[in-house]
Tab-separated table of C-alpha atoms in Angstrom:
chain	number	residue	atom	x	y	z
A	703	UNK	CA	-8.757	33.920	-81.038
A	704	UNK	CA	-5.708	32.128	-80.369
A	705	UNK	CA	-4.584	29.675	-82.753
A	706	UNK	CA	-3.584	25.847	-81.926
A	707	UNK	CA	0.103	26.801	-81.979
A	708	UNK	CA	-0.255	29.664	-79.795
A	709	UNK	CA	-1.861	27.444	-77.176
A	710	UNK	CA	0.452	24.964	-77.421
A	711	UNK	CA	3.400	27.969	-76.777
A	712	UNK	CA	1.262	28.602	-73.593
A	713	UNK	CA	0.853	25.669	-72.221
A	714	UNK	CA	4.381	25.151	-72.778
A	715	UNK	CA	5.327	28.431	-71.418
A	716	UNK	CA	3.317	27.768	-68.325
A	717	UNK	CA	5.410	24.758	-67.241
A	718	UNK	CA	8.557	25.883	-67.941
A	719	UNK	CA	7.238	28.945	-66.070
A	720	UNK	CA	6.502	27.205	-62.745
A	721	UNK	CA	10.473	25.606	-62.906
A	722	UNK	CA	11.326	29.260	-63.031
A	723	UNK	CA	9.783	30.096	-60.058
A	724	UNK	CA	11.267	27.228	-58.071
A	725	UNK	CA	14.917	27.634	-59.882
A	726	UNK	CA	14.578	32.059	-58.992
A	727	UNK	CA	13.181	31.317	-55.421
A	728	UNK	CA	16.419	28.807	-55.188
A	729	UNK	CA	18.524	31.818	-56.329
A	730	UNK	CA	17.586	34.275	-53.440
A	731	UNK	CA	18.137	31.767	-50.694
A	732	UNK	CA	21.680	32.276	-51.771
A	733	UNK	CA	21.151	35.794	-50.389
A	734	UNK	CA	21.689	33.767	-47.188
A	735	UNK	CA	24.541	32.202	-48.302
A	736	UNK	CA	26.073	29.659	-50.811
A	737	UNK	CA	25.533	26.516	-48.261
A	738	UNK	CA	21.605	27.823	-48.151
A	739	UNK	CA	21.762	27.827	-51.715
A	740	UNK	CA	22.872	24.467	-52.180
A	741	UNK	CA	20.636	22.924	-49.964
A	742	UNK	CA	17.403	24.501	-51.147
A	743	UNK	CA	18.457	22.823	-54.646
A	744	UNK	CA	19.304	19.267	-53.477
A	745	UNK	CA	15.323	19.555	-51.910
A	746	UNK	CA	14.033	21.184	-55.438
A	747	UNK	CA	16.231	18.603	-57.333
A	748	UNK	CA	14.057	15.568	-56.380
A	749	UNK	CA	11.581	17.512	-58.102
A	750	UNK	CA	12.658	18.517	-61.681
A	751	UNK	CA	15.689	16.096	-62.035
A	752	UNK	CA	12.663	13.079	-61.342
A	753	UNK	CA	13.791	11.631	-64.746
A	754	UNK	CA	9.585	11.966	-66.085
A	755	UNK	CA	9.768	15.285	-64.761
A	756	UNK	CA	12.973	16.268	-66.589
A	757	UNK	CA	11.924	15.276	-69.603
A	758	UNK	CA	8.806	17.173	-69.914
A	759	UNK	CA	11.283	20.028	-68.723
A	760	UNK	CA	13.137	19.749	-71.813
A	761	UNK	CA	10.531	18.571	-74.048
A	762	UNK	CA	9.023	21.784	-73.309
A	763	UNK	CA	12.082	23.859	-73.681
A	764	UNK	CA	12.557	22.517	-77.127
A	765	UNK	CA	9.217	23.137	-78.294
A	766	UNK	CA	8.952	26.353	-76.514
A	767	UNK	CA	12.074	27.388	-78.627
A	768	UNK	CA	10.326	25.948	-81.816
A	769	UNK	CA	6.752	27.607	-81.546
A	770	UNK	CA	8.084	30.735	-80.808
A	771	UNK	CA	10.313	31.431	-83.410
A	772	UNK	CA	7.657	29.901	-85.636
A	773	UNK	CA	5.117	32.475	-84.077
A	774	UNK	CA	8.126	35.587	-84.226
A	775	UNK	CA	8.493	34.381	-87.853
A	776	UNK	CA	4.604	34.330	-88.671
A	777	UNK	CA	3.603	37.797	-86.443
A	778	UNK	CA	7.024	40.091	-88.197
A	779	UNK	CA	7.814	42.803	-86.220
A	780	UNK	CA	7.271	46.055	-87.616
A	781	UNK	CA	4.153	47.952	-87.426
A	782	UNK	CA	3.401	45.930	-84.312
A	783	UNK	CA	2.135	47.751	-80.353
A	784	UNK	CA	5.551	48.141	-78.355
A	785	UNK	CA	4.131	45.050	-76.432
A	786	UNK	CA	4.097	42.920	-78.690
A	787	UNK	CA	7.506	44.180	-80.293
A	788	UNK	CA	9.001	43.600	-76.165
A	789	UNK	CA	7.169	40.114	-76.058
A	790	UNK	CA	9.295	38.758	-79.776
A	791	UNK	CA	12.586	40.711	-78.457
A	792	UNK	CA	12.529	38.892	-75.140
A	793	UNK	CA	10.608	35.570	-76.430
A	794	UNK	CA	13.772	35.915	-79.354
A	795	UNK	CA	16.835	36.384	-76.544
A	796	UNK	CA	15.149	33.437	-74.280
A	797	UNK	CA	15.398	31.598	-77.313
A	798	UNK	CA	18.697	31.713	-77.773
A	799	UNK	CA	19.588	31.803	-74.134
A	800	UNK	CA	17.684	28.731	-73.501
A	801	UNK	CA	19.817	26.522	-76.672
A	802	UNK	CA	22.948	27.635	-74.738
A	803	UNK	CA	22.026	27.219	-70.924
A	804	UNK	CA	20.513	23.866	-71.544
A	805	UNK	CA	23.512	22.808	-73.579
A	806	UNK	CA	25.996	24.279	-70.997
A	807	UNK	CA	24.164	22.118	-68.092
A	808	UNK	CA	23.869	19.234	-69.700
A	809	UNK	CA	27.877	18.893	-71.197
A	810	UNK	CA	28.700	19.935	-67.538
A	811	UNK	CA	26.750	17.132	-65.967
A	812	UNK	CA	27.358	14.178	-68.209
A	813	UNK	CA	30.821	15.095	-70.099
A	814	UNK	CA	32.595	17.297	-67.556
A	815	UNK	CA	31.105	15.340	-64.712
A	816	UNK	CA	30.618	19.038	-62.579
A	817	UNK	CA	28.017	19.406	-59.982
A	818	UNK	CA	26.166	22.768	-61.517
A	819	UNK	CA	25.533	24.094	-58.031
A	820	UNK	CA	25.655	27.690	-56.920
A	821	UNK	CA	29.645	28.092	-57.831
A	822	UNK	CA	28.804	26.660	-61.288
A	823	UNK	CA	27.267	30.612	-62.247
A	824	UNK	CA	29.179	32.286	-59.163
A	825	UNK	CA	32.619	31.593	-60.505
A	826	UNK	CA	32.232	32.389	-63.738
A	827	UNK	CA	30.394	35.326	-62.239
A	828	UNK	CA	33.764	36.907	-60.478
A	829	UNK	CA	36.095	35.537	-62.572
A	830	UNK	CA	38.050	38.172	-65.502
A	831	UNK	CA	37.725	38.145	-68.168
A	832	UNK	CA	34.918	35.962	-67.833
A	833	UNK	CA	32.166	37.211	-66.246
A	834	UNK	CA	32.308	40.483	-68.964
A	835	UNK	CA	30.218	38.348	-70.771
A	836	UNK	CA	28.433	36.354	-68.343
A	837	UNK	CA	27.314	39.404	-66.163
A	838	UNK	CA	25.241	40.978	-69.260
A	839	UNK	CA	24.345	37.804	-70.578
A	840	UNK	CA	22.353	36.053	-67.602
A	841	UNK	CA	21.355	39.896	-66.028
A	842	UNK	CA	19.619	40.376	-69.940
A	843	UNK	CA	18.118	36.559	-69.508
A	844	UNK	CA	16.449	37.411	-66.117
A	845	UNK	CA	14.933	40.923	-66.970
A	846	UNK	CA	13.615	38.825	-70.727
A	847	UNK	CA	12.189	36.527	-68.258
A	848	UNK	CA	9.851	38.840	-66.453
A	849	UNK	CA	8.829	40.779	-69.716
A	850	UNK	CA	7.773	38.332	-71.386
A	851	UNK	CA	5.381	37.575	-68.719
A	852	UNK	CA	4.372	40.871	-68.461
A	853	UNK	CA	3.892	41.486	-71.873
A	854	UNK	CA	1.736	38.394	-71.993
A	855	UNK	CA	0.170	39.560	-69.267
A	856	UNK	CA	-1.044	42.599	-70.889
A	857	UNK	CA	-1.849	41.818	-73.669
A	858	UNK	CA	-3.830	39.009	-72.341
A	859	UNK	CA	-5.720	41.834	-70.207
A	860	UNK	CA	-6.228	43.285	-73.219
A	861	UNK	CA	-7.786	40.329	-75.157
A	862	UNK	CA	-9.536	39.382	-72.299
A	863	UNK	CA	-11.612	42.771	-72.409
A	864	UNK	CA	-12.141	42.912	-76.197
A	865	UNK	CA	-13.887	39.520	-76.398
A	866	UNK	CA	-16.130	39.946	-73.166
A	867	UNK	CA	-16.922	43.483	-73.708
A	868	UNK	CA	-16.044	44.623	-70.122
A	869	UNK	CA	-13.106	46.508	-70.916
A	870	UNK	CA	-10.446	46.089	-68.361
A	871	UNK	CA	-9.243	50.032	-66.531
A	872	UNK	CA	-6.235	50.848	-69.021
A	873	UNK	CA	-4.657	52.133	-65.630
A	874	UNK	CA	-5.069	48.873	-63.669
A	875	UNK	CA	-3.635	46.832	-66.289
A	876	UNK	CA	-0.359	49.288	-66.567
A	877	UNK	CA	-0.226	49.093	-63.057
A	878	UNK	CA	-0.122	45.257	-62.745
A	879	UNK	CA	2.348	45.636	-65.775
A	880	UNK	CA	4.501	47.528	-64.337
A	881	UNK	CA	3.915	45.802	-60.762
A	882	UNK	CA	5.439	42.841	-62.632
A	883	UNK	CA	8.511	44.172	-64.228
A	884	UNK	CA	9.603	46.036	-61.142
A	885	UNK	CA	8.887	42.993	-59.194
A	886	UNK	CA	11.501	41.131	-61.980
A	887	UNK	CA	13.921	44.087	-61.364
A	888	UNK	CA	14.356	43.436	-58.121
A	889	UNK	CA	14.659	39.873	-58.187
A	890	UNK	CA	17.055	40.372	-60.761
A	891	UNK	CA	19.384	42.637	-59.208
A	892	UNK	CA	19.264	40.153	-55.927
A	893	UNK	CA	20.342	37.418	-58.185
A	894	UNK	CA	23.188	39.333	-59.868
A	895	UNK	CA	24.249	41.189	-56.946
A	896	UNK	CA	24.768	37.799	-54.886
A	897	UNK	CA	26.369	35.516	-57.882
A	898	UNK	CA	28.754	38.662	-58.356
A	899	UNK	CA	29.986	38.422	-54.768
A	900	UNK	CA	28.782	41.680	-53.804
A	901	UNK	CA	27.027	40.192	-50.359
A	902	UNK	CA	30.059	37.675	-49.268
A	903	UNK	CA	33.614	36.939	-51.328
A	904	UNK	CA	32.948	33.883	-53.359
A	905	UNK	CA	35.837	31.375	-53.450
């Protein structure tokens, strides 16, 4: 049974969640160009940057970041299923991504005063020496993305089965699994291969 912190984590997780599927789909319209990129987030911008919206955006970043390394801390790691030891590893990296990208954003919008549009990532994506660290670093935050979810996802399945009796088809559940992380492979090599430049020269 899931314990008052762990639902909290969830609901948490769940919001920040749906941003991430507006701020991903905003990602591939880039695939049509940086202009379609740009416009597609001045439309989703009147969503999350709606100052009540915003703050429940960070509010649940914070505590996101706070009741999961509580729950990493309380759960250890060894002697644990491999998905549970994939949901602390990427839970742990989004963690730490999360501190830095929301810091980043934040000192480029109110003390550098830069629009953090599509050429925000993209230059720093085809820049040297630069982007040897920013290539790995966002490609690694995208692929923690989706298995996290996935490893939620199963072991939710998994849960799900135990306390209702109807166990789930071990096969079907690997299958939506894996439907999921391929599904966040290929999103994430869209991403990366259009912030790189590899679809149109950027700047």
């Amino acid at each position: 049974m899931a314990t008052a912190l762990q639902k909290f984590h969830r609901v948490s997780g769940i919001i920040i969640a749906s941003f991430l599927l507006l701020h991903f789909t905003n990602h591939l319209f880039a695939l049509a160009g940086p202009q379609a990129h740009i416009d597609a987030m001045n439309i989703l911008r009147k969503i999350y940057r709606f100052p009540p919206v915003e703050i429940l955006l960070l509010a649940c970043v914070a505590s996101q970041i706070i009741s999961g390394v509580t729950l990493i801390v309380k759960k250890g790691f060894r002697k644990k299923p491999l998905a549970v030891k994939l949901q602390i590893l990427s839970g742990g990296y989004l963690a730490l991504f999360l501190i830095n990208h929301v810091m980043a954003v934040m000192m480029a919008r109110y003390q550098w005063h830069i629009d953090t549009d599509f050429f925000f990532a993209a230059n720093v994506a085809v820049q040297y020496p630069q982007k040897l660290f920013f290539i790995p670093y966002y490609t690694l935050s995208l692929i923690s993305v989706f298995t996290h979810i996935a490893c939620v996802h199963y072991l939710k399945r998994a849960a799900t089965s135990t306390s209702t009796g109807k166990p789930a088809k071990e096969n079907r559940v690997r299958k939506e699994t894996t439907g999921i992380l391929v599904f966040g492979a290929i999103v994430t090599i869209l991403i990366m291969l259009t912030f790189t430049g590899v679809f149109y020269k950027i700047g």
